[in-house]
């Protein structure tokens, strides 16, 4: 494929970016693609993919480039990224309540962060497309019966029956529609004033009784309200840009046939965009240098994320960075480390040192969830709040020691009243888990635990930068 340089960056030669050679939206098909389902009906798959290619996209290229610019600013320490949402969205969870409750938690957290960090916060939801899940085994055994694993609602159903577990390509069309509905509702809420700082009471969750953190949050909201009224009295005008915020979407772009179907050229920007989401990321299990996912991601112009686990060596990371961002373009690449509280102090510093030494422009953010998953004696997959907290605090320290900064956080959370992670302000114990454990995949922070994380980020970063 012909090399072209983007007109907007060609002028500043330092960041000239080229369309990669020998790439197309389907060139990943020449590589090994891990974690892909085997669809039994080739004709049905073909039909679904043709339909997906013709359906309208979910986001636009200019929104994608606006986010890339904001991520570039976060790389310079001028913004903080809050990325969060469900481990896996479900088709049944596409309801007004689930969507608006999740938005409320993210808005409350971002208010805490903006206020405490004194930085603009970039809000990126893990929603409107987070339907595909990597699994550690291809099959699941129960009582001597073995069935294909559940791979997320975009592939098959979670019920343990042979029929539900057959990969169904029509689910890709349904996932696209559910993503569009989610997106539409989020956009309407925001455009309608739901995020208006004059009305933070819109974000209160009806099920929250007296939370141990509520007083601290309320004091902060009252303080912000006073400041807003003061500024408005002083200027004699309403502060208008307080009534809307930007929300971007993200998901793990795991199911490559789906991602390919939404990868397009657009009239006014050069190159290819994944228009199913603003910010796709590569999961830890599919980040091989010569694998299909790295091949697909290297050719799209979106800002992208890469999950990094404790087994990644510095040299290996540098090679993947080179493949994904050969021009060292600002805003292009976010590294999301997820080491586990027990490993981060040993595993992260060599990676930070190598990336810094080579002058690679990346944004570092911490996922303190996925390295801290464990099973309880009563059979629940859970995470301990104290491990999540510890990984996050150690991440801030490791970045400070390396002369870098942690630019954001990646969390699994929900606005529903669930009991999936242990600990936190209400000190949930193993026996609380059965009360409201609803996740089909990983355990999520509930509202209080999420808010507590936002508060501890403010405290920890405050200690480091001396606020
Ligand atoms: C996830 O983010 O849900 C996930 C599976 O993460 P990881 O790829 O880091 O294991
Ligand atoms: Co998860």
Coordinates of C-alpha atoms and ligand atoms in Angstrom, one line a residue:
X1 CA 0.0 0.0 0.0
X2 CA 1.2 3.5 -0.9
X3 CA 2.9 5.5 1.8
X4 CA 1.2 8.8 2.7
X5 CA 2.0 11.4 5.2
X6 CA -0.9 13.1 7.0
X7 CA -1.3 16.7 5.9
X8 CA -1.9 17.9 9.4
X9 CA 1.3 16.5 10.8
X10 CA 3.5 16.7 7.7
X11 CA 4.0 20.4 8.6
X12 CA 5.7 19.5 11.9
X13 CA 8.2 17.0 10.6
X14 CA 9.1 15.8 14.1
X15 CA 5.9 13.8 14.3
X16 CA 5.3 12.9 10.6
X17 CA 3.1 9.8 10.6
X18 CA 2.9 7.3 7.8
X19 CA 0.2 4.9 6.7
X20 CA 2.0 1.5 7.3
X21 CA 3.0 -0.4 4.3
X22 CA 1.4 -3.8 3.5
X23 CA -1.5 -3.2 5.8
X24 CA -5.2 -3.5 5.2
X25 CA -8.2 -3.9 7.5
X26 CA -8.0 -7.7 6.8
X27 CA -4.2 -8.2 6.8
X28 CA -4.5 -9.6 10.3
X29 CA -6.0 -12.7 8.7
X30 CA -2.4 -13.7 7.6
X31 CA -1.3 -14.0 11.2
X32 CA -2.2 -16.2 14.1
X33 CA -5.3 -14.9 15.8
X34 CA -5.7 -16.1 19.4
X35 CA -9.0 -16.1 21.3
X36 CA -11.1 -16.3 18.2
X37 CA -14.3 -18.4 18.2
X38 CA -14.9 -21.0 15.5
X39 CA -18.1 -20.2 13.8
X40 CA -19.7 -23.5 12.6
X41 CA -21.8 -21.8 9.8
X42 CA -19.5 -20.1 7.3
X43 CA -22.4 -18.7 5.2
X44 CA -24.0 -17.2 8.2
X45 CA -20.7 -15.6 9.2
X46 CA -20.3 -14.2 5.7
X47 CA -23.8 -12.7 5.8
X48 CA -23.3 -11.1 9.2
X49 CA -19.9 -9.6 8.2
X50 CA -21.4 -8.1 5.0
X51 CA -24.2 -6.5 7.0
X52 CA -21.7 -5.2 9.6
X53 CA -19.6 -3.6 6.8
X54 CA -22.7 -1.7 5.5
X55 CA -24.0 -0.5 8.9
X56 CA -23.2 3.1 10.0
X57 CA -20.3 3.6 12.3
X58 CA -20.7 4.4 16.0
X59 CA -18.2 7.2 16.4
X60 CA -16.5 9.7 14.0
X61 CA -12.9 10.3 13.0
X62 CA -12.8 13.8 14.4
X63 CA -13.9 12.6 17.9
X64 CA -11.2 10.0 17.7
X65 CA -8.5 12.6 16.8
X66 CA -9.8 14.9 19.5
X67 CA -9.3 12.1 22.0
X68 CA -5.8 11.5 20.6
X69 CA -4.9 15.1 21.2
X70 CA -6.2 14.9 24.8
X71 CA -4.1 11.7 25.4
X72 CA -1.1 13.5 24.1
X73 CA -1.7 16.3 26.7
X74 CA -2.1 13.6 29.4
X75 CA 1.4 12.3 28.3
X76 CA 2.7 15.8 29.2
X77 CA 1.0 15.7 32.6
X78 CA -1.7 18.2 31.6
X79 CA -4.6 15.8 32.0
X80 CA -5.6 12.7 33.9
X81 CA -7.4 9.7 32.3
X82 CA -10.3 7.9 34.0
X83 CA -11.1 4.8 32.1
X84 CA -13.8 2.6 33.7
X85 CA -16.9 0.4 33.3
X86 CA -17.9 -3.2 33.2
X87 CA -15.6 -6.1 32.7
X88 CA -18.1 -7.3 30.2
X89 CA -21.2 -5.6 29.1
X90 CA -24.2 -7.9 28.5
X91 CA -27.1 -7.6 26.1
X92 CA -29.5 -7.8 29.1
X93 CA -27.6 -5.0 30.8
X94 CA -28.4 -2.6 28.0
X95 CA -31.0 -0.8 30.1
X96 CA -31.5 2.9 31.0
X97 CA -30.8 2.1 34.7
X98 CA -27.5 0.3 34.2
X99 CA -26.2 2.8 31.7
X100 CA -27.2 5.9 33.7
X101 CA -25.9 4.5 37.0
X102 CA -22.6 3.7 35.5
X103 CA -22.4 7.2 34.1
X104 CA -23.3 8.6 37.5
X105 CA -20.4 6.8 39.2
X106 CA -18.0 7.9 36.5
X107 CA -19.2 11.5 36.8
X108 CA -18.8 11.5 40.6
X109 CA -15.4 10.0 40.4
X110 CA -14.3 12.5 37.8
X111 CA -15.6 15.4 39.9
X112 CA -13.5 14.1 42.8
X113 CA -10.5 13.8 40.5
X114 CA -10.8 17.2 38.8
X115 CA -11.3 18.9 42.2
X116 CA -8.5 17.1 44.0
X117 CA -5.9 16.8 41.2
X118 CA -6.6 20.3 39.7
X119 CA -6.3 18.8 36.3
X120 CA -8.9 18.2 33.5
X121 CA -10.0 14.6 33.5
X122 CA -10.5 12.7 30.3
X123 CA -13.4 10.3 30.8
X124 CA -13.3 7.0 28.8
X125 CA -16.0 4.5 29.4
X126 CA -15.5 0.7 29.1
X127 CA -18.9 0.6 27.4
X128 CA -20.8 0.7 24.1
X129 CA -18.9 -2.3 22.7
X130 CA -17.2 -4.1 25.6
X131 CA -18.8 -7.4 24.7
X132 CA -15.9 -9.8 23.8
X133 CA -13.9 -11.6 26.5
X134 CA -10.6 -13.5 26.3
X135 CA -10.7 -16.8 28.3
X136 CA -7.9 -18.8 29.8
X137 CA -9.3 -22.1 28.5
X138 CA -11.2 -22.9 25.3
X139 CA -13.7 -25.1 27.2
X140 CA -15.4 -25.2 30.5
X141 CA -16.1 -28.4 32.5
X142 CA -19.0 -28.9 34.9
X143 CA -20.0 -32.2 36.4
X144 CA -18.1 -34.1 33.8
X145 CA -19.6 -32.1 30.9
X146 CA -17.3 -30.1 28.7
X147 CA -18.6 -27.1 26.6
X148 CA -17.0 -24.3 24.7
X149 CA -16.2 -21.4 27.0
X150 CA -18.4 -18.3 27.2
X151 CA -16.6 -15.6 25.2
X152 CA -18.8 -12.6 25.8
X153 CA -22.3 -11.8 24.5
X154 CA -20.9 -10.8 21.1
X155 CA -19.9 -14.5 20.6
X156 CA -22.1 -16.8 22.5
X157 CA -24.4 -17.1 25.6
X158 CA -23.3 -17.6 29.2
X159 CA -25.8 -20.4 30.0
X160 CA -24.1 -23.7 30.4
X161 CA -25.9 -25.5 27.5
X162 CA -24.5 -26.8 24.3
X163 CA -26.9 -24.5 22.3
X164 CA -26.0 -21.3 24.1
X165 CA -22.3 -21.9 23.7
X166 CA -22.3 -22.2 19.9
X167 CA -20.7 -19.1 18.5
X168 CA -23.4 -17.2 16.6
X169 CA -22.3 -14.5 14.1
X170 CA -25.7 -12.7 14.3
X171 CA -24.6 -11.7 17.8
X172 CA -22.1 -9.2 16.2
X173 CA -25.0 -7.4 14.6
X174 CA -26.8 -7.3 18.0
X175 CA -23.7 -6.1 19.7
X176 CA -23.4 -3.3 17.2
X177 CA -27.0 -2.3 17.8
X178 CA -26.7 -2.5 21.6
X179 CA -23.5 -0.4 21.4
X180 CA -25.4 2.2 19.3
X181 CA -28.2 2.3 21.8
X182 CA -25.8 2.7 24.7
X183 CA -24.0 5.5 22.9
X184 CA -27.1 7.2 21.9
X185 CA -28.4 7.3 25.5
X186 CA -25.1 8.5 26.9
X187 CA -24.9 11.3 24.3
X188 CA -28.5 12.3 24.9
X189 CA -28.0 12.4 28.7
X190 CA -24.9 14.5 28.3
X191 CA -26.4 16.8 25.7
X192 CA -29.5 17.2 27.8
X193 CA -27.6 18.6 30.8
X194 CA -27.2 15.4 32.9
X195 CA -23.5 16.3 33.5
X196 CA -24.2 19.9 34.5
X197 CA -22.1 20.9 37.4
X198 CA -24.9 23.2 38.6
X199 CA -26.8 20.0 39.3
X200 CA -24.5 17.3 40.7
X201 CA -27.6 15.9 42.5
X202 CA -28.6 14.4 39.2
X203 CA -25.8 11.9 39.8
X204 CA -27.0 10.6 43.1
X205 CA -27.8 6.9 43.1
X206 CA -31.2 6.0 44.6
X207 CA -30.0 2.9 46.3
X208 CA -27.1 4.5 48.2
X209 CA -28.1 4.9 51.8
X210 CA -25.7 6.5 54.2
X211 CA -22.3 5.8 52.8
X212 CA -19.2 6.2 55.0
X213 CA -17.8 8.3 52.2
X214 CA -20.9 10.4 51.6
X215 CA -20.0 13.2 53.9
X216 CA -16.6 13.8 52.4
X217 CA -18.2 13.7 48.9
X218 CA -21.0 16.1 49.9
X219 CA -18.6 18.6 51.4
X220 CA -16.6 18.7 48.2
X221 CA -19.8 19.1 46.0
X222 CA -21.0 21.9 48.3
X223 CA -17.6 23.6 48.0
X224 CA -17.7 23.4 44.2
X225 CA -21.2 24.7 44.2
X226 CA -20.2 27.7 46.3
X227 CA -17.2 28.4 44.0
X228 CA -19.4 28.2 40.9
X229 CA -22.0 30.6 42.4
X230 CA -19.2 33.0 43.5
X231 CA -17.7 33.1 39.9
X232 CA -21.1 33.6 38.4
X233 CA -22.0 36.4 40.8
X234 CA -18.6 38.0 40.1
X235 CA -18.9 37.8 36.3
X236 CA -22.7 38.4 36.2
X237 CA -23.0 35.4 33.8
X238 CA -23.8 31.7 34.0
X239 CA -20.6 29.6 33.5
X240 CA -21.8 27.8 30.4
X241 CA -19.2 25.2 29.7
X242 CA -20.0 23.7 33.1
X243 CA -23.0 22.0 31.7
X244 CA -21.4 19.5 29.5
X245 CA -18.4 17.1 29.5
X246 CA -16.9 14.8 26.9
X247 CA -17.3 11.1 27.2
X248 CA -15.3 8.7 25.1
X249 CA -15.8 5.0 24.6
X250 CA -13.4 2.1 24.7
X251 CA -13.4 -1.7 24.5
X252 CA -10.9 -4.6 24.1
X253 CA -10.8 -5.0 20.3
X254 CA -10.6 -8.8 20.6
X255 CA -13.0 -10.1 18.0
X256 CA -11.2 -9.0 14.9
X257 CA -13.9 -9.9 12.3
X258 CA -16.1 -7.4 14.1
X259 CA -13.4 -4.7 14.3
X260 CA -12.6 -5.2 10.7
X261 CA -16.2 -4.7 9.7
X262 CA -16.2 -1.2 11.4
X263 CA -12.8 -0.1 10.0
X264 CA -13.3 2.6 7.4
X265 CA -11.7 5.3 5.4
X266 CA -13.5 8.7 5.8
X267 CA -13.9 11.6 3.5
X268 CA -11.9 14.3 5.3
X269 CA -9.1 12.5 7.1
X270 CA -6.4 10.2 5.6
X271 CA -6.0 6.6 6.7
X272 CA -8.1 4.0 8.4
X273 CA -10.2 4.4 11.6
X274 CA -11.9 1.8 13.8
X275 CA -15.2 3.6 14.0
X276 CA -16.8 1.2 16.5
X277 CA -15.0 3.0 19.4
X278 CA -12.8 5.9 20.1
X279 CA -10.1 4.0 22.1
X280 CA -9.7 0.2 21.4
X281 CA -7.1 -1.7 23.4
X282 CA -5.1 -4.9 23.0
X283 CA -5.7 -7.4 25.9
X284 CA -2.8 -9.0 27.7
X285 CA -3.4 -12.4 26.1
X286 CA -3.3 -11.2 22.5
X287 CA -0.4 -8.8 22.6
X288 CA 2.1 -11.0 20.7
X289 CA 4.5 -9.1 18.4
X290 CA 3.8 -11.4 15.4
X291 CA 0.1 -11.9 16.3
X292 CA -3.0 -10.9 14.4
X293 CA -4.1 -8.2 17.0
X294 CA -0.8 -6.2 16.8
X295 CA -1.1 -6.5 13.0
X296 CA -4.6 -5.1 13.0
X297 CA -3.9 -2.3 15.5
X298 CA -0.8 -1.0 13.7
X299 CA -2.8 0.2 10.8
X300 CA -5.6 2.1 12.4
X301 CA -5.3 5.8 13.4
X302 CA -7.2 5.6 16.7
X303 CA -5.4 6.2 19.9
X304 CA -4.8 2.7 21.2
X305 CA -4.1 0.9 24.5
X306 CA -1.9 -2.0 25.3
X307 CA -2.3 -4.1 28.4
X308 CA 1.0 -5.2 30.0
X309 CA 1.2 -8.1 32.4
X310 CA 4.1 -9.2 34.7
X311 CA 5.6 -11.6 32.2
X312 CA 6.5 -8.9 29.6
X313 CA 10.3 -8.2 29.4
X314 CA 11.6 -4.7 28.5
X315 CA 13.0 -5.7 25.1
X316 CA 9.8 -7.4 24.1
X317 CA 7.8 -4.3 25.1
X318 CA 10.1 -2.0 23.1
X319 CA 9.5 -4.2 20.0
X320 CA 5.7 -4.0 20.3
X321 CA 5.9 -0.2 20.9
X322 CA 8.0 0.0 17.7
X323 CA 5.4 -2.0 15.8
X324 CA 2.4 0.0 17.1
X325 CA 3.9 3.5 17.1
X326 CA 7.0 3.6 14.8
X327 CA 6.7 7.3 14.3
X328 CA 6.6 8.0 18.1
X329 CA 3.4 9.9 17.5
X330 CA 2.1 11.8 20.6
X331 CA -1.2 10.5 21.9
X332 CA -1.1 7.3 19.9
X333 CA -0.1 4.7 22.5
X334 CA -1.3 4.2 26.1
X335 CA 0.4 1.4 28.1
X336 CA -2.0 0.0 30.7
X337 CA 0.0 -2.0 33.3
X338 CA -1.7 -4.7 35.3
X339 CA 0.9 -6.4 37.4
X340 CA -0.7 -7.3 40.7
X341 CA 0.1 -5.8 44.1
X342 CA 2.6 -8.6 44.7
X343 CA 4.6 -8.1 41.5
X344 CA 4.4 -4.4 40.5
X345 CA 7.4 -3.3 42.6
X346 CA 9.7 -5.8 40.9
X347 CA 8.2 -5.9 37.3
X348 CA 7.3 -2.3 36.5
X349 CA 10.5 -0.3 37.1
X350 CA 12.6 -2.1 34.4
X351 CA 9.8 -1.4 31.9
X352 CA 9.6 2.3 32.9
X353 CA 13.4 2.6 32.6
X354 CA 13.6 1.0 29.1
X355 CA 10.8 3.1 27.7
X356 CA 12.2 6.2 29.1
X357 CA 15.8 5.4 27.9
X358 CA 14.5 4.9 24.4
X359 CA 12.6 8.1 24.4
X360 CA 9.3 6.4 23.6
X361 CA 6.3 8.7 23.8
X362 CA 3.6 6.8 25.7
X363 CA 1.0 7.5 28.3
X364 CA 1.2 5.2 31.3
X365 CA -1.9 4.2 33.2
X366 CA -2.5 1.6 35.9
X367 CA -5.1 -1.1 35.9
X368 CA -5.0 -2.3 39.5
X369 CA -7.8 -4.9 38.9
X370 CA -6.6 -7.7 36.6
X371 CA -3.5 -8.6 38.4
X372 CA -5.4 -9.0 41.7
X373 CA -8.1 -11.6 40.9
X374 CA -8.4 -14.6 43.2
X375 CA -11.0 -17.2 44.2
X376 CA -12.6 -17.4 47.6
X377 CA -13.1 -20.6 49.5
X378 CA -16.8 -20.4 48.7
X379 CA -16.1 -20.3 45.0
X380 CA -16.3 -16.6 44.0
X381 CA -13.9 -14.9 41.8
X382 CA -13.1 -11.7 43.7
X383 CA -10.5 -9.0 44.3
X384 CA -9.5 -7.5 47.6
X385 CA -9.8 -3.7 47.9
X386 CA -6.6 -3.5 49.8
X387 CA -4.7 -5.2 46.9
X388 CA -6.2 -2.8 44.4
X389 CA -5.3 0.1 46.6
X390 CA -1.8 -1.2 47.2
X391 CA -1.1 -1.7 43.4
X392 CA -2.3 1.8 42.6
X393 CA -0.2 3.4 45.4
X394 CA 2.9 1.4 44.4
X395 CA 2.3 2.5 40.8
X396 CA 2.4 6.2 41.7
X397 CA 5.6 5.5 43.7
X398 CA 7.3 3.6 40.9
X399 CA 6.6 6.3 38.3
X400 CA 7.8 9.0 40.7
X401 CA 11.0 7.1 41.4
X402 CA 11.6 6.7 37.6
X403 CA 11.0 10.4 37.0
X404 CA 7.8 9.8 35.1
X405 CA 4.2 10.3 36.0
X406 CA 1.2 8.0 36.1
X407 CA -1.3 9.5 33.8
X408 CA -4.5 7.7 34.6
X409 CA -6.3 4.7 35.9
X410 CA -8.3 1.8 34.3
X411 CA -11.0 0.3 36.5
X412 CA -13.8 -2.3 36.4
X413 CA -16.8 -0.7 38.2
X414 CA -20.5 -0.5 38.1
X415 CA -23.2 1.8 39.5
X416 CA -25.2 -1.2 40.6
X417 CA -25.4 -2.2 44.2
X418 CA -23.1 -5.3 43.9
X419 CA -20.9 -7.1 46.3
X420 CA -18.1 -8.5 44.1
X421 CA -14.9 -7.1 45.5
X422 CA -13.9 -7.6 49.2
X423 CA -13.2 -4.8 51.6
X424 CA -13.5 -1.0 51.1
X425 CA -15.3 1.5 53.3
X426 CA -18.1 -1.0 54.2
X427 CA -15.6 -3.8 54.7
X428 CA -17.3 -6.4 52.6
X429 CA -16.4 -10.0 53.6
X430 CA -16.5 -13.3 51.8
X431 CA -20.0 -14.0 53.2
X432 CA -21.3 -10.7 51.6
X433 CA -20.3 -11.9 48.1
X434 CA -23.3 -14.1 47.7
X435 CA -25.7 -11.2 48.5
X436 CA -25.3 -9.4 45.2
X437 CA -22.7 -11.0 42.9
X438 CA -23.8 -10.3 39.4
X439 CA -20.8 -10.2 37.1
X440 CA -20.6 -12.9 34.4
X441 CA -16.9 -12.4 34.2
X442 CA -14.7 -10.3 36.6
X443 CA -15.6 -8.8 39.9
X444 CA -16.3 -5.0 39.8
X445 CA -15.9 -2.2 42.3
X446 CA -19.3 -0.9 43.4
X447 CA -20.1 2.8 43.8
X448 CA -18.6 3.3 47.2
X449 CA -15.4 1.3 46.4
X450 CA -15.0 3.3 43.1
X451 CA -15.4 6.6 44.9
X452 CA -13.0 5.6 47.5
X453 CA -10.4 4.8 44.8
X454 CA -10.9 8.3 43.3
X455 CA -10.3 9.8 46.8
X456 CA -7.2 7.8 47.3
X457 CA -5.8 8.8 43.9
X458 CA -6.2 12.4 45.0
X459 CA -4.5 11.8 48.3
X460 CA -1.6 9.8 46.8
X461 CA -0.9 12.1 43.9
X462 CA -1.2 15.0 46.3
X463 CA 1.6 13.5 48.4
X464 CA 3.8 13.0 45.3
X465 CA 3.4 16.4 43.6
X466 CA 3.0 18.3 46.9
X467 CA -0.5 19.6 46.4
Ligands
LIG1 C1 -10.1 -7.0 30.9 O1 -9.7 -5.8 30.8 O2 -11.2 -7.3 31.2 C2 -9.1 -8.1 30.7 C3 -9.4 -9.3 30.3 O3 -7.8 -7.6 30.9 P1 -6.4 -8.2 30.7 O4 -6.2 -8.3 29.2 O5 -5.5 -7.2 31.2 O6 -6.3 -9.5 31.4
LIG2 CO1 -12.0 -7.9 33.3

